[in-house]
PDB file of C-alpha atoms and ligand atoms in Angstrom:
ATOM      1  CA  UNK X 287       0.012  -0.207   0.016  1.00 56.00           C
ATOM      2  CA  UNK X 288       1.119   3.615  -0.559  1.00 86.00           C
ATOM      3  CA  UNK X 289      -0.439   7.129  -0.222  1.00 94.00           C
ATOM      4  CA  UNK X 290      -1.609   7.080  -3.555  1.00 95.00           C
ATOM      5  CA  UNK X 291      -3.380   3.774  -3.343  1.00 96.00           C
ATOM      6  CA  UNK X 292      -5.132   4.961   0.081  1.00 97.00           C
ATOM      7  CA  UNK X 293      -6.327   8.005  -1.909  1.00 97.00           C
ATOM      8  CA  UNK X 294      -7.729   6.020  -4.743  1.00 98.00           C
ATOM      9  CA  UNK X 295      -9.500   4.057  -2.520  1.00 98.00           C
ATOM     10  CA  UNK X 296     -10.664   6.985  -0.445  1.00 98.00           C
ATOM     11  CA  UNK X 297     -12.107   8.572  -3.801  1.00 98.00           C
ATOM     12  CA  UNK X 298     -13.888   5.137  -4.678  1.00 98.00           C
ATOM     13  CA  UNK X 299     -15.512   5.128  -1.409  1.00 98.00           C
ATOM     14  CA  UNK X 300     -16.778   8.443  -1.730  1.00 98.00           C
ATOM     15  CA  UNK X 301     -18.009   7.811  -5.008  1.00 98.00           C
ATOM     16  CA  UNK X 302     -19.864   4.541  -3.758  1.00 98.00           C
ATOM     17  CA  UNK X 303     -21.749   6.667  -1.246  1.00 98.00           C
ATOM     18  CA  UNK X 304     -22.462   9.812  -3.073  1.00 98.00           C
ATOM     19  CA  UNK X 305     -19.954  11.973  -1.125  1.00 98.00           C
ATOM     20  CA  UNK X 306     -17.447  14.509  -2.615  1.00 98.00           C
ATOM     21  CA  UNK X 307     -13.877  13.316  -1.767  1.00 98.00           C
ATOM     22  CA  UNK X 308     -13.099  16.831  -1.136  1.00 98.00           C
ATOM     23  CA  UNK X 309     -15.041  16.549   2.069  1.00 98.00           C
ATOM     24  CA  UNK X 310     -12.784  13.877   3.331  1.00 98.00           C
ATOM     25  CA  UNK X 311      -9.358  14.531   4.792  1.00 98.00           C
ATOM     26  CA  UNK X 312      -6.680  11.960   4.787  1.00 98.00           C
ATOM     27  CA  UNK X 313      -4.752  12.218   8.091  1.00 98.00           C
ATOM     28  CA  UNK X 314      -1.466  10.209   7.597  1.00 98.00           C
ATOM     29  CA  UNK X 315      -0.658   8.720  11.115  1.00 98.00           C
ATOM     30  CA  UNK X 316       3.085   8.863  11.426  1.00 97.00           C
ATOM     31  CA  UNK X 317       3.587   7.809  15.058  1.00 97.00           C
ATOM     32  CA  UNK X 318       6.573   5.458  15.506  1.00 95.00           C
ATOM     33  CA  UNK X 319       7.226   5.352  11.863  1.00 96.00           C
ATOM     34  CA  UNK X 320      10.909   5.774  10.583  1.00 95.00           C
ATOM     35  CA  UNK X 321      11.383   9.268   9.547  1.00 96.00           C
ATOM     36  CA  UNK X 322      12.479   8.460   5.993  1.00 95.00           C
ATOM     37  CA  UNK X 323       9.098   6.929   5.377  1.00 95.00           C
ATOM     38  CA  UNK X 324       7.429  10.064   6.727  1.00 97.00           C
ATOM     39  CA  UNK X 325       9.986  12.207   4.663  1.00 97.00           C
ATOM     40  CA  UNK X 326       8.759  10.184   1.631  1.00 96.00           C
ATOM     41  CA  UNK X 327       5.242  11.179   2.242  1.00 97.00           C
ATOM     42  CA  UNK X 328       6.359  14.685   2.496  1.00 97.00           C
ATOM     43  CA  UNK X 329       8.236  14.506  -0.603  1.00 96.00           C
ATOM     44  CA  UNK X 330       5.453  13.169  -2.320  1.00 95.00           C
ATOM     45  CA  UNK X 331       3.332  16.336  -1.343  1.00 97.00           C
ATOM     46  CA  UNK X 332       1.401  14.945   1.415  1.00 98.00           C
ATOM     47  CA  UNK X 333       0.993  17.814   4.139  1.00 98.00           C
ATOM     48  CA  UNK X 334      -1.694  16.494   6.769  1.00 98.00           C
ATOM     49  CA  UNK X 335      -0.062  14.121   9.530  1.00 98.00           C
ATOM     50  CA  UNK X 336      -1.323  12.724  12.829  1.00 98.00           C
ATOM     51  CA  UNK X 337       0.562  11.751  15.971  1.00 98.00           C
ATOM     52  CA  UNK X 338      -0.718  10.288  19.252  1.00 97.00           C
ATOM     53  CA  UNK X 339       2.003  11.598  21.575  1.00 98.00           C
ATOM     54  CA  UNK X 340       3.047  15.194  22.199  1.00 98.00           C
ATOM     55  CA  UNK X 341       6.552  14.461  23.062  1.00 97.00           C
ATOM     56  CA  UNK X 342       7.260  12.355  20.070  1.00 97.00           C
ATOM     57  CA  UNK X 343       5.573  14.914  17.741  1.00 98.00           C
ATOM     58  CA  UNK X 344       7.983  17.529  19.310  1.00 98.00           C
ATOM     59  CA  UNK X 345      10.850  15.559  18.600  1.00 96.00           C
ATOM     60  CA  UNK X 346       9.999  15.147  14.822  1.00 96.00           C
ATOM     61  CA  UNK X 347       7.848  18.141  13.529  1.00 98.00           C
ATOM     62  CA  UNK X 348       9.561  21.268  14.186  1.00 97.00           C
ATOM     63  CA  UNK X 349      12.433  19.967  11.852  1.00 97.00           C
ATOM     64  CA  UNK X 350      10.161  18.859   9.155  1.00 98.00           C
ATOM     65  CA  UNK X 351       8.489  22.174   9.285  1.00 98.00           C
ATOM     66  CA  UNK X 352      11.696  24.130   8.702  1.00 98.00           C
ATOM     67  CA  UNK X 353      12.056  22.079   5.582  1.00 98.00           C
ATOM     68  CA  UNK X 354       8.301  21.818   4.096  1.00 98.00           C
ATOM     69  CA  UNK X 355       5.769  24.525   3.814  1.00 98.00           C
ATOM     70  CA  UNK X 356       2.030  23.919   4.827  1.00 98.00           C
ATOM     71  CA  UNK X 357       2.272  21.135   7.373  1.00 98.00           C
ATOM     72  CA  UNK X 358      -0.934  20.437   9.300  1.00 98.00           C
ATOM     73  CA  UNK X 359      -0.479  18.280  12.498  1.00 98.00           C
ATOM     74  CA  UNK X 360      -3.330  16.488  14.201  1.00 98.00           C
ATOM     75  CA  UNK X 361      -3.201  15.237  17.832  1.00 98.00           C
ATOM     76  CA  UNK X 362      -5.071  11.768  18.113  1.00 98.00           C
ATOM     77  CA  UNK X 363      -3.918  10.501  21.042  1.00 98.00           C
ATOM     78  CA  UNK X 364      -4.994  11.320  24.672  1.00 98.00           C
ATOM     79  CA  UNK X 365      -3.736  14.608  26.184  1.00 98.00           C
ATOM     80  CA  UNK X 366      -2.884  15.050  29.466  1.00 98.00           C
ATOM     81  CA  UNK X 367      -3.692  18.622  31.013  1.00 98.00           C
ATOM     82  CA  UNK X 368      -0.231  19.383  31.706  1.00 98.00           C
ATOM     83  CA  UNK X 369       0.749  18.875  28.111  1.00 98.00           C
ATOM     84  CA  UNK X 370      -2.019  20.933  26.942  1.00 98.00           C
ATOM     85  CA  UNK X 371       0.270  24.066  26.296  1.00 98.00           C
ATOM     86  CA  UNK X 372       2.891  22.287  24.365  1.00 98.00           C
ATOM     87  CA  UNK X 373       0.214  20.479  22.192  1.00 98.00           C
ATOM     88  CA  UNK X 374      -1.522  23.806  21.495  1.00 98.00           C
ATOM     89  CA  UNK X 375       1.890  25.108  20.321  1.00 98.00           C
ATOM     90  CA  UNK X 376       2.641  22.246  18.043  1.00 98.00           C
ATOM     91  CA  UNK X 377      -0.785  20.924  16.717  1.00 98.00           C
ATOM     92  CA  UNK X 378      -3.164  22.663  14.288  1.00 98.00           C
ATOM     93  CA  UNK X 379      -6.137  20.202  15.616  1.00 99.00           C
ATOM     94  CA  UNK X 380      -6.779  18.496  18.646  1.00 98.00           C
ATOM     95  CA  UNK X 381      -9.103  15.371  17.989  1.00 98.00           C
ATOM     96  CA  UNK X 382      -8.904  14.095  21.900  1.00 98.00           C
ATOM     97  CA  UNK X 383     -10.791  16.561  23.949  1.00 98.00           C
ATOM     98  CA  UNK X 384     -12.656  14.231  26.398  1.00 98.00           C
ATOM     99  CA  UNK X 385     -13.324  16.165  29.720  1.00 98.00           C
ATOM    100  CA  UNK X 386     -14.630  19.282  30.867  1.00 98.00           C
ATOM    101  CA  UNK X 387     -11.296  19.904  32.867  1.00 98.00           C
ATOM    102  CA  UNK X 388      -9.234  19.744  29.665  1.00 98.00           C
ATOM    103  CA  UNK X 389     -11.780  21.980  27.768  1.00 98.00           C
ATOM    104  CA  UNK X 390     -10.989  24.608  30.439  1.00 98.00           C
ATOM    105  CA  UNK X 391      -7.399  24.347  30.234  1.00 98.00           C
ATOM    106  CA  UNK X 392      -7.340  24.807  26.655  1.00 98.00           C
ATOM    107  CA  UNK X 393      -9.650  27.634  26.677  1.00 98.00           C
ATOM    108  CA  UNK X 394      -7.560  29.264  29.507  1.00 98.00           C
ATOM    109  CA  UNK X 395      -4.267  29.089  27.520  1.00 98.00           C
ATOM    110  CA  UNK X 396      -6.261  30.140  24.043  1.00 98.00           C
ATOM    111  CA  UNK X 397      -7.146  33.240  25.953  1.00 98.00           C
ATOM    112  CA  UNK X 398      -3.822  33.904  27.115  1.00 98.00           C
ATOM    113  CA  UNK X 399      -1.796  33.015  24.059  1.00 98.00           C
ATOM    114  CA  UNK X 400      -4.621  34.263  21.599  1.00 97.00           C
ATOM    115  CA  UNK X 401      -4.358  31.104  19.651  1.00 97.00           C
ATOM    116  CA  UNK X 402      -6.222  27.742  19.645  1.00 98.00           C
ATOM    117  CA  UNK X 403      -6.148  24.676  17.462  1.00 98.00           C
ATOM    118  CA  UNK X 404      -9.323  23.301  16.161  1.00 98.00           C
ATOM    119  CA  UNK X 405     -11.164  20.724  18.385  1.00 98.00           C
ATOM    120  CA  UNK X 406     -12.954  17.564  18.441  1.00 98.00           C
ATOM    121  CA  UNK X 407     -14.362  16.027  21.301  1.00 98.00           C
ATOM    122  CA  UNK X 408     -13.707  12.105  21.603  1.00 98.00           C
ATOM    123  CA  UNK X 409     -16.256   9.795  22.599  1.00 98.00           C
ATOM    124  CA  UNK X 410     -15.778   6.382  24.031  1.00 98.00           C
ATOM    125  CA  UNK X 411     -18.352   4.651  21.900  1.00 98.00           C
ATOM    126  CA  UNK X 412     -17.362   1.197  23.057  1.00 97.00           C
ATOM    127  CA  UNK X 413     -17.687   2.389  26.622  1.00 95.00           C
ATOM    128  CA  UNK X 414     -14.114   0.587  27.199  1.00 95.00           C
ATOM    129  CA  UNK X 415     -12.404   1.468  30.475  1.00 93.00           C
ATOM    130  CA  UNK X 416      -8.981   1.436  29.040  1.00 92.00           C
ATOM    131  CA  UNK X 417      -9.926   3.794  26.277  1.00 93.00           C
ATOM    132  CA  UNK X 418      -9.960   7.489  26.426  1.00 95.00           C
ATOM    133  CA  UNK X 419     -12.990   9.593  25.403  1.00 97.00           C
ATOM    134  CA  UNK X 420     -16.125  10.968  27.016  1.00 98.00           C
ATOM    135  CA  UNK X 421     -19.068   8.542  27.594  1.00 97.00           C
ATOM    136  CA  UNK X 422     -21.867   8.616  25.341  1.00 97.00           C
ATOM    137  CA  UNK X 423     -24.106  10.023  27.896  1.00 97.00           C
ATOM    138  CA  UNK X 424     -21.547  12.925  28.703  1.00 97.00           C
ATOM    139  CA  UNK X 425     -20.982  13.691  24.973  1.00 98.00           C
ATOM    140  CA  UNK X 426     -23.850  16.464  24.525  1.00 98.00           C
ATOM    141  CA  UNK X 427     -22.861  18.091  27.858  1.00 98.00           C
ATOM    142  CA  UNK X 428     -19.242  18.301  26.830  1.00 98.00           C
ATOM    143  CA  UNK X 429     -20.114  19.734  23.340  1.00 98.00           C
ATOM    144  CA  UNK X 430     -22.079  22.340  25.018  1.00 98.00           C
ATOM    145  CA  UNK X 431     -19.116  23.016  27.329  1.00 98.00           C
ATOM    146  CA  UNK X 432     -16.765  23.554  24.542  1.00 98.00           C
ATOM    147  CA  UNK X 433     -19.127  25.918  22.704  1.00 98.00           C
ATOM    148  CA  UNK X 434     -19.765  27.841  26.020  1.00 98.00           C
ATOM    149  CA  UNK X 435     -16.127  28.302  26.229  1.00 98.00           C
ATOM    150  CA  UNK X 436     -15.788  29.581  22.615  1.00 98.00           C
ATOM    151  CA  UNK X 437     -13.601  26.597  21.519  1.00 98.00           C
ATOM    152  CA  UNK X 438     -13.325  26.005  17.751  1.00 98.00           C
ATOM    153  CA  UNK X 439     -15.169  22.867  17.968  1.00 98.00           C
ATOM    154  CA  UNK X 440     -15.365  21.072  14.555  1.00 98.00           C
ATOM    155  CA  UNK X 441     -16.725  17.720  15.216  1.00 98.00           C
ATOM    156  CA  UNK X 442     -16.487  14.291  17.249  1.00 98.00           C
ATOM    157  CA  UNK X 443     -13.932  11.638  17.200  1.00 98.00           C
ATOM    158  CA  UNK X 444     -13.895   7.867  18.066  1.00 98.00           C
ATOM    159  CA  UNK X 445     -11.998   4.604  17.937  1.00 98.00           C
ATOM    160  CA  UNK X 446     -14.320   1.670  18.016  1.00 97.00           C
ATOM    161  CA  UNK X 447     -13.324  -1.502  20.062  1.00 97.00           C
ATOM    162  CA  UNK X 448     -11.183  -3.878  18.024  1.00 94.00           C
ATOM    163  CA  UNK X 449     -13.567  -6.808  18.516  1.00 94.00           C
ATOM    164  CA  UNK X 450     -17.084  -5.191  17.292  1.00 96.00           C
ATOM    165  CA  UNK X 451     -18.229  -4.125  14.105  1.00 96.00           C
ATOM    166  CA  UNK X 452     -17.115  -0.573  13.464  1.00 98.00           C
ATOM    167  CA  UNK X 453     -20.002   0.715  11.441  1.00 98.00           C
ATOM    168  CA  UNK X 454     -22.356   0.546  14.395  1.00 97.00           C
ATOM    169  CA  UNK X 455     -19.952   2.772  16.321  1.00 98.00           C
ATOM    170  CA  UNK X 456     -19.381   5.170  13.200  1.00 98.00           C
ATOM    171  CA  UNK X 457     -23.112   5.474  12.841  1.00 98.00           C
ATOM    172  CA  UNK X 458     -23.476   6.264  16.596  1.00 98.00           C
ATOM    173  CA  UNK X 459     -20.867   8.984  16.444  1.00 98.00           C
ATOM    174  CA  UNK X 460     -22.637  10.261  13.375  1.00 98.00           C
ATOM    175  CA  UNK X 461     -25.949  10.226  15.211  1.00 98.00           C
ATOM    176  CA  UNK X 462     -24.388  12.256  18.399  1.00 98.00           C
ATOM    177  CA  UNK X 463     -22.847  14.832  15.805  1.00 98.00           C
ATOM    178  CA  UNK X 464     -25.804  15.369  13.867  1.00 98.00           C
ATOM    179  CA  UNK X 465     -28.036  16.057  17.169  1.00 98.00           C
ATOM    180  CA  UNK X 466     -25.568  18.447  18.263  1.00 98.00           C
ATOM    181  CA  UNK X 467     -25.131  20.491  14.919  1.00 98.00           C
ATOM    182  CA  UNK X 468     -21.507  19.041  14.333  1.00 98.00           C
ATOM    183  CA  UNK X 469     -20.326  18.308  10.970  1.00 97.00           C
ATOM    184  CA  UNK X 470     -16.818  16.901  11.588  1.00 98.00           C
ATOM    185  CA  UNK X 471     -16.493  13.142  12.109  1.00 99.00           C
ATOM    186  CA  UNK X 472     -12.858  11.878  12.823  1.00 99.00           C
ATOM    187  CA  UNK X 473     -13.219   8.044  12.296  1.00 98.00           C
ATOM    188  CA  UNK X 474     -11.885   5.204  10.239  1.00 98.00           C
ATOM    189  CA  UNK X 475      -8.272   3.712  10.478  1.00 98.00           C
ATOM    190  CA  UNK X 476      -6.399   1.474   8.135  1.00 97.00           C
ATOM    191  CA  UNK X 477      -8.703  -1.467   8.670  1.00 97.00           C
ATOM    192  CA  UNK X 478     -12.129   0.330   8.381  1.00 98.00           C
ATOM    193  CA  UNK X 479     -11.778   3.923   6.620  1.00 98.00           C
ATOM    194  CA  UNK X 480     -14.194   2.860   3.874  1.00 98.00           C
ATOM    195  CA  UNK X 481     -16.755   1.886   6.414  1.00 98.00           C
ATOM    196  CA  UNK X 482     -16.284   5.328   8.071  1.00 98.00           C
ATOM    197  CA  UNK X 483     -16.590   6.877   4.773  1.00 98.00           C
ATOM    198  CA  UNK X 484     -19.865   5.207   4.011  1.00 98.00           C
ATOM    199  CA  UNK X 485     -21.050   6.555   7.607  1.00 98.00           C
ATOM    200  CA  UNK X 486     -19.915  10.054   6.872  1.00 98.00           C
ATOM    201  CA  UNK X 487     -16.354  10.399   8.137  1.00 98.00           C
ATOM    202  CA  UNK X 488     -14.694  13.900   7.276  1.00 98.00           C
ATOM    203  CA  UNK X 489     -11.180  12.984   8.731  1.00 98.00           C
ATOM    204  CA  UNK X 490     -10.033   9.289   8.479  1.00 98.00           C
ATOM    205  CA  UNK X 491      -6.737   8.423  10.227  1.00 98.00           C
ATOM    206  CA  UNK X 492      -4.674   6.018   8.322  1.00 98.00           C
ATOM    207  CA  UNK X 493      -1.217   4.740   9.413  1.00 97.00           C
ATOM    208  CA  UNK X 494      -0.021   1.325   8.739  1.00 96.00           C
ATOM    209  CA  UNK X 495      -1.652   0.995   5.382  1.00 96.00           C
ATOM    210  CA  UNK X 496       0.245   4.022   4.110  1.00 96.00           C
ATOM    211  CA  UNK X 497       3.686   3.416   6.111  1.00 95.00           C
ATOM    212  CA  UNK X 498       3.816   0.065   6.860  1.00 92.00           C
ATOM    213  CA  UNK X 499       3.333  -1.890  10.264  1.00 90.00           C
ATOM    214  CA  UNK X 500       4.749  -0.103  13.220  1.00 87.00           C
ATOM    215  CA  UNK X 501       7.707  -1.446  14.760  1.00 84.00           C
ATOM    216  CA  UNK X 502       7.523  -0.808  18.630  1.00 81.00           C
ATOM    217  CA  UNK X 503      10.430  -3.000  19.169  1.00 70.00           C
TER     218      UNK X 503
HETATM  219  C1  PLP J1179      -2.546   4.475  15.490  1.00 52.72           C
HETATM  220  C2  PLP J1179      -3.957   5.369  15.246  1.00 52.72           C
HETATM  221  C3  PLP J1179      -4.501   5.406  14.045  1.00 52.72           C
HETATM  222  C4  PLP J1179      -3.870   4.498  12.836  1.00 52.72           C
HETATM  223  O1  PLP J1179      -4.043   3.474  12.950  1.00 52.72           O
HETATM  224  P1  PLP J1179      -3.615   2.369  11.683  1.00 52.72           P
HETATM  225  O2  PLP J1179      -4.393   1.073  11.920  1.00 52.72           O
HETATM  226  O3  PLP J1179      -2.121   2.189  11.696  1.00 52.72           O
HETATM  227  O4  PLP J1179      -4.177   3.097  10.524  1.00 52.72           O
HETATM  228  C5  PLP J1179      -5.551   6.231  13.959  1.00 52.72           C
HETATM  229  N1  PLP J1179      -6.163   6.647  14.988  1.00 52.72           N
HETATM  230  C6  PLP J1179      -5.602   6.691  16.343  1.00 52.72           C
HETATM  231  C7  PLP J1179      -6.224   7.493  17.275  1.00 52.72           C
HETATM  232  C8  PLP J1179      -4.376   5.857  16.392  1.00 52.72           C
HETATM  233  O5  PLP J1179      -3.925   6.137  17.672  1.00 52.72           O
END
Protein backbone atom coordinates (compact mmCIF):
# COMPACT_ATOMS: atom_id res chain seq x y z
CA UNK A 1 0.00 0.00 0.00
CA UNK A 2 1.00 3.57 -0.47
CA UNK A 3 -0.35 7.06 -0.12
CA UNK A 4 -1.69 7.16 -3.65
CA UNK A 5 -3.40 3.77 -3.27
CA UNK A 6 -5.15 5.02 -0.12
CA UNK A 7 -6.24 8.21 -1.88
CA UNK A 8 -7.66 6.13 -4.73
CA UNK A 9 -9.57 3.98 -2.25
CA UNK A 10 -10.91 7.08 -0.48
CA UNK A 11 -12.13 8.49 -3.80
CA UNK A 12 -13.77 5.19 -4.73
CA UNK A 13 -15.49 4.91 -1.33
CA UNK A 14 -16.70 8.50 -1.62
CA UNK A 15 -18.08 7.82 -5.09
CA UNK A 16 -19.89 4.69 -3.90
CA UNK A 17 -21.68 6.70 -1.22
CA UNK A 18 -22.41 9.82 -3.24
CA UNK A 19 -19.89 11.92 -1.36
CA UNK A 20 -17.43 14.54 -2.55
CA UNK A 21 -13.89 13.23 -1.86
CA UNK A 22 -12.87 16.83 -1.15
CA UNK A 23 -14.93 16.57 2.04
CA UNK A 24 -12.70 13.78 3.33
CA UNK A 25 -9.33 14.68 4.86
CA UNK A 26 -6.67 11.98 4.89
CA UNK A 27 -4.59 12.21 8.06
CA UNK A 28 -1.43 10.16 7.56
CA UNK A 29 -0.66 8.75 11.00
CA UNK A 30 3.11 8.87 11.34
CA UNK A 31 3.55 7.82 14.99
CA UNK A 32 6.46 5.43 15.55
CA UNK A 33 7.24 5.31 11.82
CA UNK A 34 10.84 5.68 10.63
CA UNK A 35 11.57 9.25 9.60
CA UNK A 36 12.51 8.29 6.05
CA UNK A 37 8.99 6.97 5.43
CA UNK A 38 7.45 10.17 6.76
CA UNK A 39 9.84 12.21 4.68
CA UNK A 40 8.88 10.23 1.57
CA UNK A 41 5.24 11.17 2.15
CA UNK A 42 6.26 14.82 2.52
CA UNK A 43 8.33 14.62 -0.67
CA UNK A 44 5.29 13.14 -2.40
CA UNK A 45 3.41 16.29 -1.43
CA UNK A 46 1.35 15.09 1.53
CA UNK A 47 1.03 17.65 4.31
CA UNK A 48 -1.54 16.39 6.81
CA UNK A 49 -0.21 14.11 9.55
CA UNK A 50 -1.38 12.62 12.81
CA UNK A 51 0.60 11.82 15.96
CA UNK A 52 -0.62 10.35 19.21
CA UNK A 53 2.06 11.58 21.60
CA UNK A 54 3.02 15.18 22.19
CA UNK A 55 6.61 14.43 23.12
CA UNK A 56 7.25 12.19 20.12
CA UNK A 57 5.77 14.83 17.81
CA UNK A 58 7.91 17.56 19.39
CA UNK A 59 11.02 15.62 18.45
CA UNK A 60 10.05 15.18 14.84
CA UNK A 61 7.86 17.95 13.44
CA UNK A 62 9.67 21.24 14.15
CA UNK A 63 12.51 19.94 11.94
CA UNK A 64 10.15 18.90 9.15
CA UNK A 65 8.37 22.25 9.39
CA UNK A 66 11.64 24.04 8.70
CA UNK A 67 12.01 22.09 5.49
CA UNK A 68 8.41 21.72 4.24
CA UNK A 69 5.74 24.41 4.01
CA UNK A 70 2.12 23.97 4.92
CA UNK A 71 2.32 21.03 7.31
CA UNK A 72 -0.91 20.47 9.25
CA UNK A 73 -0.56 18.39 12.42
CA UNK A 74 -3.34 16.53 14.19
CA UNK A 75 -3.10 15.20 17.75
CA UNK A 76 -5.05 11.93 17.83
CA UNK A 77 -3.84 10.48 21.14
CA UNK A 78 -4.95 11.21 24.71
CA UNK A 79 -3.90 14.59 26.09
CA UNK A 80 -2.86 15.19 29.69
CA UNK A 81 -3.78 18.60 31.04
CA UNK A 82 -0.14 19.40 31.83
CA UNK A 83 0.79 18.85 28.17
CA UNK A 84 -2.02 21.03 26.80
CA UNK A 85 0.17 24.08 26.27
CA UNK A 86 2.82 22.13 24.38
CA UNK A 87 0.14 20.44 22.30
CA UNK A 88 -1.48 23.76 21.45
CA UNK A 89 1.91 25.14 20.37
CA UNK A 90 2.56 22.27 17.99
CA UNK A 91 -0.76 20.93 16.71
CA UNK A 92 -3.28 22.51 14.37
CA UNK A 93 -6.08 20.20 15.43
CA UNK A 94 -6.69 18.27 18.68
CA UNK A 95 -9.03 15.30 18.25
CA UNK A 96 -9.03 14.09 21.83
CA UNK A 97 -10.80 16.57 24.07
CA UNK A 98 -12.70 14.22 26.35
CA UNK A 99 -13.35 16.00 29.65
CA UNK A 100 -14.48 19.34 30.97
CA UNK A 101 -11.24 20.00 32.83
CA UNK A 102 -9.20 19.68 29.64
CA UNK A 103 -11.62 21.93 27.74
CA UNK A 104 -11.23 24.57 30.45
CA UNK A 105 -7.44 24.33 30.38
CA UNK A 106 -7.38 24.71 26.61
CA UNK A 107 -9.73 27.70 26.80
CA UNK A 108 -7.58 29.38 29.45
CA UNK A 109 -4.37 28.91 27.43
CA UNK A 110 -6.13 30.06 24.25
CA UNK A 111 -7.22 33.25 25.97
CA UNK A 112 -3.68 33.85 27.16
CA UNK A 113 -1.97 33.16 23.84
CA UNK A 114 -4.67 34.29 21.43
CA UNK A 115 -4.36 30.98 19.59
CA UNK A 116 -6.39 27.79 19.68
CA UNK A 117 -6.20 24.66 17.52
CA UNK A 118 -9.42 23.26 16.09
CA UNK A 119 -11.04 20.81 18.48
CA UNK A 120 -12.79 17.46 18.24
CA UNK A 121 -14.50 15.83 21.20
CA UNK A 122 -13.54 12.18 21.57
CA UNK A 123 -16.40 9.84 22.47
CA UNK A 124 -15.74 6.39 23.94
CA UNK A 125 -18.51 4.77 21.90
CA UNK A 126 -17.56 1.27 23.05
CA UNK A 127 -17.59 2.25 26.73
CA UNK A 128 -14.14 0.67 27.15
CA UNK A 129 -12.45 1.40 30.46
CA UNK A 130 -8.94 1.40 28.95
CA UNK A 131 -9.85 3.88 26.24
CA UNK A 132 -9.96 7.66 26.37
CA UNK A 133 -13.05 9.58 25.36
CA UNK A 134 -16.09 10.84 27.21
CA UNK A 135 -18.98 8.45 27.67
CA UNK A 136 -21.89 8.53 25.25
CA UNK A 137 -24.04 10.02 27.99
CA UNK A 138 -21.60 12.87 28.63
CA UNK A 139 -21.08 13.81 24.99
CA UNK A 140 -23.86 16.39 24.57
CA UNK A 141 -22.86 18.20 27.76
CA UNK A 142 -19.17 18.27 26.83
CA UNK A 143 -20.01 19.63 23.37
CA UNK A 144 -22.12 22.33 25.02
CA UNK A 145 -19.29 23.16 27.43
CA UNK A 146 -16.76 23.50 24.59
CA UNK A 147 -19.13 25.85 22.82
CA UNK A 148 -19.77 27.88 25.96
CA UNK A 149 -16.01 28.28 26.31
CA UNK A 150 -15.78 29.52 22.72
CA UNK A 151 -13.50 26.70 21.56
CA UNK A 152 -13.36 26.14 17.78
CA UNK A 153 -15.21 22.83 17.96
CA UNK A 154 -15.33 21.03 14.60
CA UNK A 155 -16.73 17.62 15.38
CA UNK A 156 -16.45 14.29 17.15
CA UNK A 157 -13.89 11.50 17.12
CA UNK A 158 -14.06 7.81 18.06
CA UNK A 159 -11.97 4.64 18.04
CA UNK A 160 -14.27 1.59 17.89
CA UNK A 161 -13.47 -1.50 19.99
CA UNK A 162 -11.28 -3.91 18.03
CA UNK A 163 -13.69 -6.81 18.43
CA UNK A 164 -16.90 -5.11 17.33
CA UNK A 165 -18.35 -4.08 13.97
CA UNK A 166 -16.96 -0.56 13.48
CA UNK A 167 -19.93 0.59 11.41
CA UNK A 168 -22.23 0.59 14.43
CA UNK A 169 -19.83 2.88 16.26
CA UNK A 170 -19.41 5.15 13.26
CA UNK A 171 -23.17 5.41 12.88
CA UNK A 172 -23.56 6.20 16.58
CA UNK A 173 -20.90 8.92 16.42
CA UNK A 174 -22.63 10.41 13.35
CA UNK A 175 -25.91 10.42 15.22
CA UNK A 176 -24.44 12.22 18.25
CA UNK A 177 -22.76 14.74 15.94
CA UNK A 178 -25.98 15.28 13.99
CA UNK A 179 -28.10 16.05 17.02
CA UNK A 180 -25.44 18.51 18.18
CA UNK A 181 -25.18 20.27 14.83
CA UNK A 182 -21.58 19.16 14.27
CA UNK A 183 -20.33 18.25 10.78
CA UNK A 184 -16.84 16.92 11.53
CA UNK A 185 -16.42 13.18 12.04
CA UNK A 186 -12.93 11.87 12.78
CA UNK A 187 -13.30 8.13 12.35
CA UNK A 188 -11.82 5.28 10.36
CA UNK A 189 -8.32 3.77 10.43
CA UNK A 190 -6.36 1.45 8.12
CA UNK A 191 -8.77 -1.45 8.54
CA UNK A 192 -12.06 0.38 8.34
CA UNK A 193 -11.75 3.82 6.71
CA UNK A 194 -14.01 2.86 3.82
CA UNK A 195 -16.78 1.89 6.24
CA UNK A 196 -16.22 5.16 8.06
CA UNK A 197 -16.61 7.08 4.80
CA UNK A 198 -19.88 5.23 4.20
CA UNK A 199 -21.05 6.58 7.57
CA UNK A 200 -19.97 10.16 6.89
CA UNK A 201 -16.34 10.42 8.05
CA UNK A 202 -14.75 13.78 7.25
CA UNK A 203 -11.33 12.86 8.69
CA UNK A 204 -9.85 9.39 8.31
CA UNK A 205 -6.72 8.53 10.29
CA UNK A 206 -4.64 6.03 8.35
CA UNK A 207 -1.23 4.85 9.52
CA UNK A 208 -0.03 1.34 8.79
CA UNK A 209 -1.81 1.06 5.41
CA UNK A 210 0.32 3.98 4.22
CA UNK A 211 3.61 3.53 6.04
CA UNK A 212 3.68 -0.18 6.85
CA UNK A 213 3.38 -1.92 10.20
CA UNK A 214 4.68 0.01 13.19
CA UNK A 215 7.74 -1.51 14.84
CA UNK A 216 7.48 -0.90 18.59
CA UNK A 217 10.57 -3.01 19.25
C1 LIG B 1 -2.46 4.70 15.48
C2 LIG B 1 -3.77 5.34 15.31
C3 LIG B 1 -4.42 5.37 14.05
C4 LIG B 1 -3.86 4.68 12.82
O1 LIG B 1 -3.96 3.31 12.95
P1 LIG B 1 -3.68 2.34 11.69
O2 LIG B 1 -4.43 1.11 12.02
O3 LIG B 1 -2.21 2.17 11.62
O4 LIG B 1 -4.22 3.02 10.49
C5 LIG B 1 -5.62 6.01 13.95
N1 LIG B 1 -6.19 6.63 15.02
C6 LIG B 1 -5.61 6.64 16.23
C7 LIG B 1 -6.29 7.33 17.35
C8 LIG B 1 -4.39 6.00 16.41
O5 LIG B 1 -3.83 6.02 17.63
